[in-house]
PDB file of C-alpha atoms in Angstrom:
ATOM      1  CA  MET A   1      76.346 115.744  99.504  1.00  0.00           C
ATOM      2  CA  GLY A   2      76.378 117.375 102.907  1.00  0.00           C
ATOM      3  CA  ILE A   3      78.751 118.883 105.400  1.00  0.00           C
ATOM      4  CA  VAL A   4      79.796 116.801 108.340  1.00  0.00           C
ATOM      5  CA  LYS A   5      81.452 118.650 111.350  1.00  0.00           C
ATOM      6  CA  ILE A   6      84.244 116.675 113.032  1.00  0.00           C
ATOM      7  CA  SER A   7      86.607 117.514 115.831  1.00  0.00           C
ATOM      8  CA  ASN A   8      90.026 119.135 115.045  1.00  0.00           C
ATOM      9  CA  LEU A   9      91.696 115.973 116.306  1.00  0.00           C
ATOM     10  CA  MET A  10      89.796 113.737 114.033  1.00  0.00           C
ATOM     11  CA  HIS A  11      90.564 116.076 111.013  1.00  0.00           C
ATOM     12  CA  ASP A  12      94.306 115.925 112.022  1.00  0.00           C
ATOM     13  CA  ASN A  13      94.070 112.041 112.096  1.00  0.00           C
ATOM     14  CA  LEU A  14      92.280 112.038 108.720  1.00  0.00           C
ATOM     15  CA  ARG A  15      94.943 114.335 107.191  1.00  0.00           C
ATOM     16  CA  THR A  16      97.754 112.018 108.429  1.00  0.00           C
ATOM     17  CA  ALA A  17      96.059 108.850 107.298  1.00  0.00           C
ATOM     18  CA  SER A  18      95.162 110.388 103.853  1.00  0.00           C
ATOM     19  CA  ASP A  19      98.739 111.446 103.373  1.00  0.00           C
ATOM     20  CA  ALA A  20     100.123 108.039 104.345  1.00  0.00           C
ATOM     21  CA  LEU A  21      97.589 106.123 102.161  1.00  0.00           C
ATOM     22  CA  SER A  22      97.612 108.478  99.210  1.00  0.00           C
ATOM     23  CA  ARG A  23      93.950 109.356  99.521  1.00  0.00           C
ATOM     24  CA  SER A  24      92.125 112.678  99.662  1.00  0.00           C
ATOM     25  CA  ILE A  25      90.874 113.593 103.070  1.00  0.00           C
ATOM     26  CA  ASN A  26      87.243 113.064 101.942  1.00  0.00           C
ATOM     27  CA  ALA A  27      88.139 109.648 100.521  1.00  0.00           C
ATOM     28  CA  GLN A  28      89.835 108.606 103.768  1.00  0.00           C
ATOM     29  CA  ALA A  29      86.880 109.785 105.850  1.00  0.00           C
ATOM     30  CA  GLU A  30      84.461 107.908 103.623  1.00  0.00           C
ATOM     31  CA  HIS A  31      86.656 104.742 103.821  1.00  0.00           C
ATOM     32  CA  TRP A  32      86.631 104.962 107.631  1.00  0.00           C
ATOM     33  CA  MET A  33      82.816 105.467 107.681  1.00  0.00           C
ATOM     34  CA  ARG A  34      82.277 102.540 105.373  1.00  0.00           C
ATOM     35  CA  ILE A  35      84.450 100.269 107.554  1.00  0.00           C
ATOM     36  CA  GLY A  36      82.687 101.456 110.679  1.00  0.00           C
ATOM     37  CA  MET A  37      79.279 100.982 109.147  1.00  0.00           C
ATOM     38  CA  LEU A  38      80.088  97.464 108.038  1.00  0.00           C
ATOM     39  CA  SER A  39      81.505  96.702 111.379  1.00  0.00           C
ATOM     40  CA  GLU A  40      78.372  97.724 113.048  1.00  0.00           C
ATOM     41  CA  LEU A  41      76.144  95.848 110.592  1.00  0.00           C
ATOM     42  CA  HIS A  42      78.323  92.696 110.746  1.00  0.00           C
ATOM     43  CA  PRO A  43      79.939  92.507 114.147  1.00  0.00           C
ATOM     44  CA  ASP A  44      80.875  88.923 113.491  1.00  0.00           C
ATOM     45  CA  LEU A  45      83.333  89.905 110.705  1.00  0.00           C
ATOM     46  CA  CYS A  46      86.862  90.925 111.393  1.00  0.00           C
ATOM     47  CA  HIS A  47      88.555  93.859 109.626  1.00  0.00           C
ATOM     48  CA  GLY A  48      90.241  91.590 107.126  1.00  0.00           C
ATOM     49  CA  GLU A  49      86.933  90.062 106.173  1.00  0.00           C
ATOM     50  CA  ILE A  50      85.319  93.442 105.717  1.00  0.00           C
ATOM     51  CA  CYS A  51      88.285  94.524 103.450  1.00  0.00           C
ATOM     52  CA  GLN A  52      87.748  91.357 101.395  1.00  0.00           C
ATOM     53  CA  LEU A  53      84.099  92.209 100.966  1.00  0.00           C
ATOM     54  CA  LEU A  54      84.997  95.775  99.908  1.00  0.00           C
ATOM     55  CA  MET A  55      87.380  94.340  97.266  1.00  0.00           C
ATOM     56  CA  ARG A  56      84.754  91.890  95.947  1.00  0.00           C
ATOM     57  CA  ALA A  57      82.256  94.714  95.770  1.00  0.00           C
ATOM     58  CA  ARG A  58      84.648  96.866  93.824  1.00  0.00           C
ATOM     59  CA  GLN A  59      85.487  94.019  91.445  1.00  0.00           C
ATOM     60  CA  ALA A  60      81.737  93.411  90.957  1.00  0.00           C
ATOM     61  CA  GLY A  61      81.227  97.100  90.257  1.00  0.00           C
ATOM     62  CA  ASP A  62      78.587  97.258  93.134  1.00  0.00           C
ATOM     63  CA  GLU A  63      79.504  99.066  96.331  1.00  0.00           C
ATOM     64  CA  SER A  64      75.908  99.415  97.538  1.00  0.00           C
ATOM     65  CA  LEU A  65      74.831  98.169 100.918  1.00  0.00           C
ATOM     66  CA  ALA A  66      72.762  95.563  99.091  1.00  0.00           C
ATOM     67  CA  PHE A  67      76.064  93.836  97.949  1.00  0.00           C
ATOM     68  CA  PHE A  68      77.300  93.473 101.483  1.00  0.00           C
ATOM     69  CA  THR A  69      73.998  92.215 102.768  1.00  0.00           C
ATOM     70  CA  GLN A  70      73.800  89.481 100.011  1.00  0.00           C
ATOM     71  CA  GLU A  71      77.482  88.514 100.504  1.00  0.00           C
ATOM     72  CA  CYS A  72      77.065  87.984 104.262  1.00  0.00           C
ATOM     73  CA  ALA A  73      73.769  86.210 103.873  1.00  0.00           C
ATOM     74  CA  ALA A  74      75.280  83.795 101.228  1.00  0.00           C
ATOM     75  CA  ALA A  75      78.158  82.872 103.572  1.00  0.00           C
ATOM     76  CA  PRO A  76      77.892  79.200 104.758  1.00  0.00           C
ATOM     77  CA  ALA A  77      76.622  78.923 108.256  1.00  0.00           C
ATOM     78  CA  GLY A  78      79.612  76.998 109.409  1.00  0.00           C
ATOM     79  CA  ALA A  79      81.995  79.746 108.189  1.00  0.00           C
ATOM     80  CA  LYS A  80      80.926  82.084 111.123  1.00  0.00           C
ATOM     81  CA  ALA A  81      81.405  79.351 113.616  1.00  0.00           C
ATOM     82  CA  THR A  82      84.798  78.532 112.229  1.00  0.00           C
ATOM     83  CA  ARG A  83      85.850  82.178 112.277  1.00  0.00           C
ATOM     84  CA  LYS A  84      84.707  82.616 115.860  1.00  0.00           C
ATOM     85  CA  ALA A  85      86.569  79.458 116.940  1.00  0.00           C
ATOM     86  CA  ALA A  86      89.777  80.713 115.218  1.00  0.00           C
ATOM     87  CA  ARG A  87      89.734  83.971 117.216  1.00  0.00           C
TER      88      ARG A  87
END
C-alpha cells in the first residue's frame, strides 16, 4: 500500500461523497479509481454497464482485472453495436 497525494479540493470531494455513500474516504477513492480505470480500459461501456460488471465481479468473488477483461471479451459482438445505437 502506498501514499497518493491529491489536491485539497479532491479530498473535500472524497469526504463529501464518502459521507453521503457511507464509505470510508479510502474506499470512496478506490471506488472512483476503479470506475475511472475501467472507463479508460473499456470506453465503449457506460457507467451503468461498468457498475454491472463490478457487481458481477463481487458476486463471483473475483474483483481482479482479469475478470473485467474476460467479461468484456465474452460479450456478444452485436451487444456493443446495440449499445452505441441506443445512445
